[in-house]
Amino acid sequence: YIQAEKELENTGIKLFKAAQIETPTYEQWILENLKEGQCIGFDGSVLSVSEVKKLQIMLDQKLIKIIKEYDLIDLIWHDRPQVPKNQIYIHDISFAGKSISEKLKELRMKMEEHHANFYLLSTLDDIAWLYNLRGNDVSNTPVFVSYALISMDKAWLFINEEKITVSVKKELEKYDVEIASYENIKTYLNRLEAGDIMALDPSKVNSMLKDSIGEECEIINIKNIVTNIKAIKNDVEIQNIKNCNIRDGVAMVKFLYWLDMNLENIKISEITGAEKLKEFRSEQKNFVDTSFATIGAYKEHAAMMHYKATPSSDYTLEKEGMFLVDSGGQYLDGTTDITRTIVLGTLNEEEKRDFTLVLKGHLALAKAKFLYGVTGTNLDVLARQPMWENGIDYKCGTGHGLGMMLSVHEAPQRFSVPYNDARLEKGMIITNEPGIYIEGKHGIRIENTLLIVEDETTEFGTFMKFEVISYCPIDIEGIKTSMLNSDEVKWINDYHKKVYNSLNEFLTEEEKIWLKDATREI
């Protein structure tokens, strides 16, 4: 909201702060502002079946009509960029851990449970995962514009055929995956007939696709099957993700060392700092790209959770205050996401208190032991409690799923106050990133990646816990140790010992000495 207010200033556009009690949803606003019998238009390919249904139910109160057959923006956007035609490539099974046939078999077993003989998939990361392919159509996320249709004995990939290389074509043919033109998806769907049962996720499939399905075909609404299968990483994926997090930690430590050694010698800004971090990541094995645009935010800029420096906003770093760096990498063997708030100079009492409160929230969640069956919503309060006790809150989630060289925000698991019904399963990856954001002053976030593992089984059930797989020191200069209990101090010291032991062999002698000091006991 802080960032939005600044970006919308003097534009004539009014900010509606979503998810606030006093703020109407866009559906409510439309209902209140349109007159009875009026008409609203939108592109049916960009609103989901569920969204359209919800909107229709509300607008029926005023007999407001919906027309969704036209992309009205396209009619006036004359220099609109074309859909990318970048070639796609195979994500090797040594990284993926399962072949296309294994994944299709797993999907079809789930289809059978729902008595469906067709399944429609439009989420790009799920399609990429299912067919062991990656692309370059979306910045920082290696996916490609496409649709997928799966029957009990066939599978189709609907895509611009210019994207298909000879090797990709041979790979898909090996697993009986048929390539079809992207635009032909509606034709194939229209051919479905009586006796066919199509399963789809109404929250993910767009309204245009649903309307294209043959009228005699039965449609059953289910949650996205592939999303839930993909979320539980197999053993090969887990080992790969652990390996890439070590290399990502090496890049982070090299960056922190470089920043510490050069802050007073050369001009370093939010932008040049982010560029240097990308350079260190690019030196690591299997690096492909950053997993999102790095958030390098100095002082009060860090109060904007998704701040991205521009030439006009770029701050030069100095030996004072805090520098928040939220960043990640796309590697062939995994996706990373890590945040460190770096202390550049002496902090005042408020800054130290807030840094320590964020750390306490982070530790409370990282140390959690929980009964199997709970969701991220059940645990979210652990991270917020230290802040709530001081009348502080942050208006975002506490953590999200991570892909396997895919989306840096992966469903279905997350830590959040709004209810999330995805159980935390063994093999899921999720981030832990509480924060405090004080407008005009500072922003603090500490983020690690967690792997969900089993702890023990008793007569009361199976208990789970988190294994931290991010390796980078937490800046102990920001910690007010008097606010920590002995268990918290032990956790930090144990974690820092693991960081040093995991990374030191990949560092120069000077970097090792620096890391030894950065991970010293408190």
XYZ file of C-alpha atoms in Angstrom:
522
model
C 0.000 0.000 0.000
C 2.883 2.369 0.783
C 4.388 1.747 -2.649
C 1.019 1.977 -4.395
C 0.211 5.331 -2.792
C 3.509 6.747 -4.056
C 3.111 5.343 -7.582
C -0.505 6.529 -7.937
C 0.126 10.041 -6.606
C -1.303 12.678 -8.984
C -2.494 10.062 -11.519
C -6.198 10.479 -10.820
C -6.398 6.786 -9.909
C -7.766 6.044 -6.445
C -6.155 3.292 -4.393
C -8.505 0.715 -2.869
C -6.647 -1.156 -0.137
C -7.768 -4.729 -0.748
C -8.504 -7.102 2.127
C -9.347 -4.229 4.469
C -12.727 -4.324 6.220
C -13.741 -0.916 4.890
C -12.727 -1.685 1.288
C -15.316 -3.169 -1.088
C -14.286 -5.961 -3.427
C -14.235 -5.039 -7.102
C -17.418 -7.083 -7.551
C -19.160 -5.092 -4.813
C -17.947 -1.802 -6.299
C -19.311 -2.730 -9.747
C -22.656 -3.750 -8.244
C -22.929 -0.489 -6.333
C -21.948 1.761 -9.247
C -23.716 0.181 -12.227
C -27.402 0.732 -12.838
C -29.973 -1.975 -13.326
C -29.876 -3.501 -16.805
C -26.457 -2.124 -17.728
C -23.737 -4.278 -19.263
C -20.130 -5.056 -18.308
C -17.519 -6.440 -20.707
C -14.239 -8.260 -20.176
C -11.947 -10.768 -21.862
C -13.094 -14.258 -20.869
C -9.576 -15.643 -21.338
C -8.238 -13.748 -18.318
C -10.937 -14.340 -15.700
C -11.388 -17.769 -14.172
C -14.591 -19.792 -14.179
C -14.963 -19.160 -10.430
C -14.440 -15.409 -10.744
C -17.026 -15.109 -13.502
C -19.545 -17.203 -11.572
C -19.108 -15.070 -8.454
C -19.464 -11.895 -10.483
C -22.527 -13.180 -12.329
C -24.325 -14.111 -9.096
C -23.794 -10.597 -7.732
C -24.718 -8.776 -10.940
C -27.892 -10.820 -11.389
C -29.287 -8.791 -8.473
C -29.499 -5.814 -10.846
C -29.995 -7.775 -14.082
C -26.590 -6.540 -15.223
C -25.428 -8.427 -18.312
C -21.951 -9.808 -18.966
C -20.245 -9.955 -22.352
C -16.937 -11.861 -22.223
C -16.272 -12.740 -25.862
C -14.050 -9.771 -26.691
C -10.585 -8.561 -25.712
C -11.587 -4.898 -25.661
C -8.102 -3.682 -24.732
C -6.654 -5.373 -27.814
C -8.912 -3.221 -30.012
C -7.233 -0.015 -28.803
C -3.701 -1.222 -27.886
C -2.145 -0.885 -31.336
C 1.516 -1.439 -30.358
C 0.749 -4.308 -27.968
C 3.715 -6.735 -27.636
C 3.228 -10.135 -29.235
C 3.139 -13.348 -27.234
C 6.811 -14.474 -27.032
C 8.016 -17.165 -29.429
C 11.060 -18.277 -27.440
C 12.065 -21.905 -27.884
C 11.458 -24.311 -25.028
C 13.889 -26.918 -23.725
C 13.958 -30.216 -21.845
C 14.379 -30.204 -18.074
C 16.505 -33.309 -17.662
C 15.258 -36.186 -15.522
C 18.462 -35.922 -13.461
C 16.929 -32.693 -12.143
C 13.225 -33.586 -12.364
C 13.488 -37.022 -10.748
C 10.472 -38.423 -12.652
C 9.818 -39.058 -16.335
C 6.842 -37.666 -18.239
C 5.238 -41.117 -18.254
C 5.554 -41.417 -14.462
C 3.936 -38.033 -13.981
C 1.125 -38.786 -16.453
C 0.496 -42.121 -14.710
C 0.190 -40.353 -11.363
C -2.168 -37.762 -12.853
C -4.364 -40.403 -14.488
C -4.693 -42.306 -11.233
C -6.100 -39.124 -9.679
C -8.392 -38.646 -12.690
C -9.764 -42.151 -12.139
C -10.566 -41.286 -8.525
C -12.768 -38.471 -9.854
C -14.232 -40.717 -12.605
C -12.939 -38.292 -15.252
C -11.536 -39.283 -18.643
C -10.273 -35.794 -19.551
C -8.322 -33.210 -17.604
C -7.712 -29.603 -18.643
C -4.637 -27.734 -17.467
C -3.875 -24.053 -18.052
C -1.458 -23.143 -15.227
C 1.896 -22.650 -16.928
C 4.147 -23.933 -14.144
C 2.070 -27.126 -13.880
C 2.315 -27.728 -17.628
C 6.086 -27.178 -17.581
C 6.471 -29.582 -14.648
C 4.188 -32.267 -16.124
C 6.043 -32.431 -19.447
C 9.558 -31.829 -18.003
C 9.979 -28.720 -20.128
C 11.061 -25.161 -19.417
C 10.844 -21.916 -21.373
C 11.543 -18.184 -21.420
C 8.171 -16.517 -21.987
C 7.870 -14.946 -18.522
C 10.588 -12.899 -16.831
C 12.374 -14.823 -14.057
C 9.977 -17.792 -14.333
C 10.992 -20.497 -16.860
C 7.549 -21.265 -18.286
C 5.946 -20.969 -21.710
C 2.513 -19.925 -22.982
C 0.530 -23.129 -23.539
C -2.401 -25.337 -22.574
C -2.458 -29.057 -21.817
C -5.206 -31.626 -22.275
C -4.886 -35.138 -20.891
C -7.116 -38.148 -21.511
C -6.718 -41.667 -20.135
C -4.604 -42.716 -23.141
C -3.490 -39.485 -24.825
C -1.889 -36.161 -23.918
C -1.687 -32.897 -25.843
C 0.438 -29.775 -25.593
C -1.175 -26.724 -27.214
C 1.595 -24.288 -28.061
C 2.974 -22.065 -30.810
C 4.880 -24.695 -32.776
C 7.726 -22.271 -33.509
C 8.770 -22.831 -29.898
C 9.344 -26.576 -30.436
C 12.897 -27.732 -31.160
C 13.740 -31.078 -32.784
C 14.942 -32.496 -29.452
C 11.781 -31.398 -27.627
C 9.594 -32.894 -30.364
C 11.417 -36.238 -30.128
C 11.142 -36.212 -26.336
C 7.390 -35.577 -26.384
C 6.815 -38.178 -29.096
C 8.676 -40.717 -26.960
C 5.945 -40.299 -24.329
C 3.046 -40.037 -26.815
C 2.463 -36.344 -26.152
C 0.896 -34.764 -29.236
C 1.802 -31.190 -30.173
C -1.059 -28.982 -31.411
C -1.421 -25.309 -32.258
C -2.113 -23.033 -29.280
C -5.241 -21.599 -30.893
C -6.706 -25.073 -31.540
C -7.479 -25.747 -27.870
C -11.074 -24.519 -28.314
C -11.609 -26.822 -31.306
C -10.399 -29.871 -29.370
C -12.565 -28.997 -26.378
C -15.610 -28.511 -28.577
C -15.244 -32.075 -29.882
C -15.912 -33.588 -26.455
C -19.282 -35.313 -26.384
C -21.809 -37.224 -24.317
C -20.039 -39.795 -22.140
C -16.923 -37.656 -21.739
C -16.237 -36.313 -18.270
C -13.948 -33.300 -18.044
C -12.241 -32.453 -14.731
C -10.954 -28.927 -14.250
C -10.134 -26.438 -11.527
C -12.634 -23.556 -11.874
C -10.311 -21.212 -9.986
C -7.512 -21.766 -12.521
C -9.201 -22.477 -15.868
C -10.420 -19.390 -17.687
C -14.036 -18.832 -18.596
C -13.348 -18.904 -22.330
C -11.994 -22.460 -22.164
C -14.894 -23.714 -20.094
C -17.382 -22.206 -22.567
C -15.580 -24.022 -25.413
C -16.216 -27.501 -24.006
C -18.803 -29.513 -25.953
C -22.293 -29.042 -24.520
C -22.862 -32.789 -24.030
C -19.643 -33.262 -22.065
C -20.017 -33.465 -18.274
C -17.815 -31.052 -16.320
C -16.689 -31.735 -12.767
C -14.988 -29.054 -10.695
C -11.982 -30.193 -8.658
C -8.823 -28.656 -7.219
C -5.837 -28.586 -9.545
C -4.429 -32.129 -9.413
C -0.987 -31.321 -10.835
C -0.445 -28.411 -8.445
C -0.862 -30.726 -5.471
C 1.332 -33.493 -6.929
C 4.052 -30.996 -7.903
C 4.125 -29.417 -4.447
C 5.470 -32.602 -2.821
C 9.031 -32.855 -4.085
C 10.487 -36.268 -4.872
C 13.808 -37.397 -3.385
C 15.821 -36.352 -6.450
C 14.231 -32.889 -6.465
C 14.874 -32.458 -2.733
C 18.557 -33.314 -3.040
C 18.917 -31.016 -6.036
C 17.185 -28.166 -4.221
C 19.469 -28.630 -1.203
C 22.526 -28.566 -3.471
C 21.463 -25.396 -5.256
C 20.722 -23.664 -1.952
C 24.302 -24.293 -0.849
C 25.635 -22.688 -4.031
C 23.134 -19.846 -3.608
C 24.414 -19.394 -0.059
C 27.963 -19.173 -1.390
C 26.853 -16.372 -3.744
C 25.124 -14.579 -0.863
C 28.197 -14.769 1.387
C 30.487 -13.556 -1.391
C 28.111 -10.617 -1.871
C 27.970 -9.798 1.849
C 31.770 -9.959 2.072
C 32.129 -7.744 -1.006
C 29.631 -5.236 0.420
C 31.406 -5.096 3.781
C 34.848 -4.656 2.191
C 33.816 -2.000 -0.340
C 31.062 0.081 1.240
C 33.405 2.934 2.183
C 35.710 2.566 -0.834
C 33.381 2.710 -3.838
C 29.902 4.029 -4.561
C 27.366 1.251 -4.072
C 23.673 1.864 -4.642
C 20.517 -0.204 -4.422
C 20.786 -0.947 -8.150
C 24.507 -1.669 -8.355
C 24.283 -3.828 -5.241
C 21.563 -5.959 -6.863
C 23.632 -6.212 -10.048
C 26.678 -7.387 -8.088
C 24.639 -10.059 -6.312
C 23.389 -11.355 -9.672
C 27.001 -11.481 -10.854
C 27.963 -13.691 -7.898
C 24.978 -15.973 -8.562
C 25.826 -16.229 -12.268
C 29.215 -17.687 -11.328
C 27.530 -20.674 -9.682
C 26.965 -24.003 -11.436
C 23.565 -24.488 -13.155
C 22.596 -20.812 -12.835
C 19.959 -19.718 -15.384
C 18.481 -16.426 -14.117
C 17.289 -14.609 -11.021
C 13.997 -15.992 -9.687
C 12.487 -12.487 -9.433
C 13.639 -8.892 -9.695
C 15.896 -8.360 -6.681
C 14.460 -6.172 -3.949
C 17.402 -4.067 -2.795
C 15.874 -1.513 -0.430
C 17.830 0.908 1.747
C 16.441 2.683 4.818
C 12.776 3.741 4.392
C 12.572 2.150 0.931
C 12.509 -1.218 2.709
C 9.122 -0.327 4.202
C 7.769 -1.029 0.698
C 7.692 -4.834 0.645
C 8.106 -5.199 -3.118
C 10.198 -2.118 -3.802
C 12.277 -2.110 -6.978
C 14.846 0.644 -7.363
C 14.734 2.855 -10.442
C 17.348 5.410 -11.575
C 15.201 8.172 -10.069
C 14.648 6.427 -6.711
C 18.057 4.731 -6.364
C 19.704 5.354 -2.972
C 23.457 5.259 -2.387
C 24.374 3.012 0.553
C 26.188 4.561 3.486
C 27.636 3.375 6.794
C 24.306 3.778 8.582
C 20.894 2.169 8.737
C 19.814 -1.124 7.196
C 19.807 -2.529 3.661
C 17.129 -5.157 2.944
C 17.994 -7.576 0.118
C 15.315 -10.048 -0.987
C 16.574 -12.124 -3.888
C 16.778 -15.555 -5.445
C 18.062 -17.617 -8.318
C 16.763 -19.978 -10.952
C 19.104 -22.938 -11.239
C 18.580 -26.084 -13.297
C 18.443 -27.917 -9.976
C 16.149 -25.578 -8.053
C 14.628 -22.198 -7.297
C 15.866 -20.108 -4.359
C 14.451 -17.201 -2.368
C 16.221 -15.598 0.587
C 16.078 -12.263 2.413
C 18.667 -10.704 4.659
C 18.440 -7.317 6.332
C 22.021 -6.059 6.488
C 23.160 -3.681 9.219
C 25.394 -1.025 7.648
C 25.979 1.102 10.748
C 24.950 1.667 14.349
C 21.215 1.125 14.889
C 18.948 3.030 17.244
C 16.869 1.266 19.900
C 13.722 1.070 17.763
C 15.603 -0.475 14.850
C 17.280 -3.057 17.093
C 13.992 -3.894 18.788
C 12.219 -4.377 15.454
C 15.078 -6.451 14.019
C 14.970 -8.714 17.066
C 11.175 -9.036 16.991
C 11.357 -10.139 13.356
C 14.068 -12.637 14.279
C 11.990 -13.984 17.179
C 9.034 -14.490 14.855
C 11.264 -16.206 12.310
C 12.696 -18.540 14.943
C 9.302 -19.394 16.446
C 8.155 -20.708 13.092
C 11.447 -22.391 12.171
C 11.504 -24.306 15.485
C 7.864 -25.425 15.271
C 6.893 -29.049 15.788
C 3.348 -29.740 14.641
C 0.804 -32.502 14.214
C 0.342 -33.786 10.675
C -2.827 -32.379 9.146
C -2.350 -28.733 10.043
C -2.096 -26.006 7.416
C 0.077 -22.932 7.109
C -2.739 -20.833 8.517
C -2.605 -22.833 11.754
C 1.078 -21.967 12.191
C 1.167 -18.391 10.868
C 0.405 -16.952 14.323
C 3.725 -18.305 15.668
C 5.668 -15.843 13.524
C 3.391 -12.909 14.359
C 3.071 -13.404 18.108
C 6.266 -11.560 19.153
C 5.158 -8.583 17.044
C 1.523 -8.720 18.135
C 2.673 -8.518 21.750
C 4.192 -5.152 20.817
C 1.178 -3.933 18.833
C 2.862 -4.521 15.454
C 1.705 -6.507 12.411
C 2.651 -6.971 8.750
C -0.009 -6.970 6.026
C 1.154 -9.933 3.972
C 1.673 -13.659 4.278
C 4.535 -15.189 6.222
C 5.646 -17.697 3.606
C 4.905 -19.385 0.289
C 5.740 -22.535 -1.629
C 8.762 -22.667 -3.920
C 9.025 -24.376 -7.288
C 11.675 -26.685 -8.726
C 13.205 -24.318 -11.262
C 9.734 -22.886 -11.643
C 7.682 -20.222 -9.905
C 9.210 -18.556 -6.870
C 5.633 -18.410 -5.492
C 4.182 -21.891 -5.791
C 0.792 -23.112 -4.612
C -0.889 -24.591 -2.674
C 0.943 -24.296 0.665
C 1.531 -20.977 2.380
C 1.715 -19.336 5.804
C -1.025 -16.703 5.993
C -3.798 -15.252 8.130
C -6.434 -15.741 5.377
C -7.395 -19.408 5.535
C -5.366 -21.850 3.479
C -6.649 -25.438 3.371
C -3.501 -27.128 2.014
C -2.072 -29.553 4.549
C 1.662 -29.256 5.149
C 3.021 -32.478 3.665
C 6.391 -34.170 3.922
C 8.498 -33.017 0.968
C 6.907 -29.596 0.570
C 9.154 -26.524 0.387
C 8.003 -23.270 1.982
C 9.559 -19.930 2.936
C 9.633 -18.343 6.399
C 9.688 -14.541 6.065
C 8.053 -12.401 8.766
C 8.815 -8.697 8.745
C 8.225 -5.253 10.197
C 7.606 -2.287 7.904
C 7.516 1.238 9.326
C 6.597 3.853 6.722
C 9.227 6.558 6.377
C 11.692 4.719 8.617
C 12.707 1.156 7.857
C 11.719 -2.309 6.720
C 13.094 -5.553 8.146
C 12.615 -9.069 6.817
C 14.487 -12.306 7.496
C 13.707 -15.153 5.105
C 14.875 -18.751 4.909
C 13.562 -21.724 2.957
C 12.155 -24.685 4.884
C 11.731 -28.340 3.937
C 8.880 -30.157 5.700
C 10.035 -33.463 7.227
C 8.629 -36.040 9.633
C 9.716 -35.796 13.259
C 8.107 -38.663 15.177
C 4.993 -40.798 15.441
C 3.333 -41.324 18.821
C -0.008 -42.647 19.993
C -1.342 -39.152 19.247
C -0.314 -39.159 15.601
C 2.561 -38.179 13.335
C 4.421 -34.998 14.153
C 6.256 -32.874 11.585
C 8.990 -30.238 11.700
C 11.002 -27.958 9.425
C 14.524 -28.406 8.104
C 16.173 -25.121 7.150
C 17.858 -25.410 3.746
C 18.983 -21.774 3.314
C 22.607 -21.101 4.234
C 23.545 -17.498 4.937
C 24.401 -15.654 8.175
C 21.754 -13.550 9.885
C 23.298 -10.191 10.779
C 24.001 -10.489 14.498
C 24.770 -6.754 14.677
C 21.015 -6.143 14.530
C 20.153 -8.427 17.448
C 19.286 -7.164 20.903
C 20.334 -10.341 22.733
C 18.569 -9.366 25.962
C 15.261 -9.963 24.126
C 16.150 -13.592 23.299
C 15.706 -16.661 25.463
C 18.283 -19.446 25.732
C 16.558 -21.670 23.148
C 16.582 -18.835 20.597
C 20.270 -18.111 21.242
C 21.080 -21.819 20.840
C 19.132 -22.007 17.559
C 21.022 -19.040 16.083
C 24.401 -20.406 17.155
C 23.606 -23.883 15.819
C 22.321 -22.444 12.541
C 25.401 -20.285 12.083
C 27.652 -23.261 12.748
C 25.818 -25.163 10.004
C 26.150 -22.195 7.642
C 29.912 -22.039 8.151
C 30.426 -25.794 7.840
C 28.293 -25.958 4.680
C 29.898 -23.050 2.830
C 33.494 -22.521 3.937
C 35.087 -24.985 1.494
C 33.764 -22.951 -1.452
C 35.182 -19.618 -0.257
C 38.526 -17.822 -0.444
C 40.621 -17.595 2.722
C 39.568 -13.974 3.225
C 35.891 -14.872 2.787
C 36.253 -17.763 5.255
C 37.688 -15.427 7.888
C 34.826 -12.991 7.299
C 32.206 -15.769 7.507
C 33.767 -17.160 10.687
C 33.273 -13.778 12.329
C 29.771 -13.313 10.874
C 28.723 -16.678 12.342
C 30.389 -16.264 15.733
C 28.381 -17.281 18.784
C 26.206 -14.710 20.499
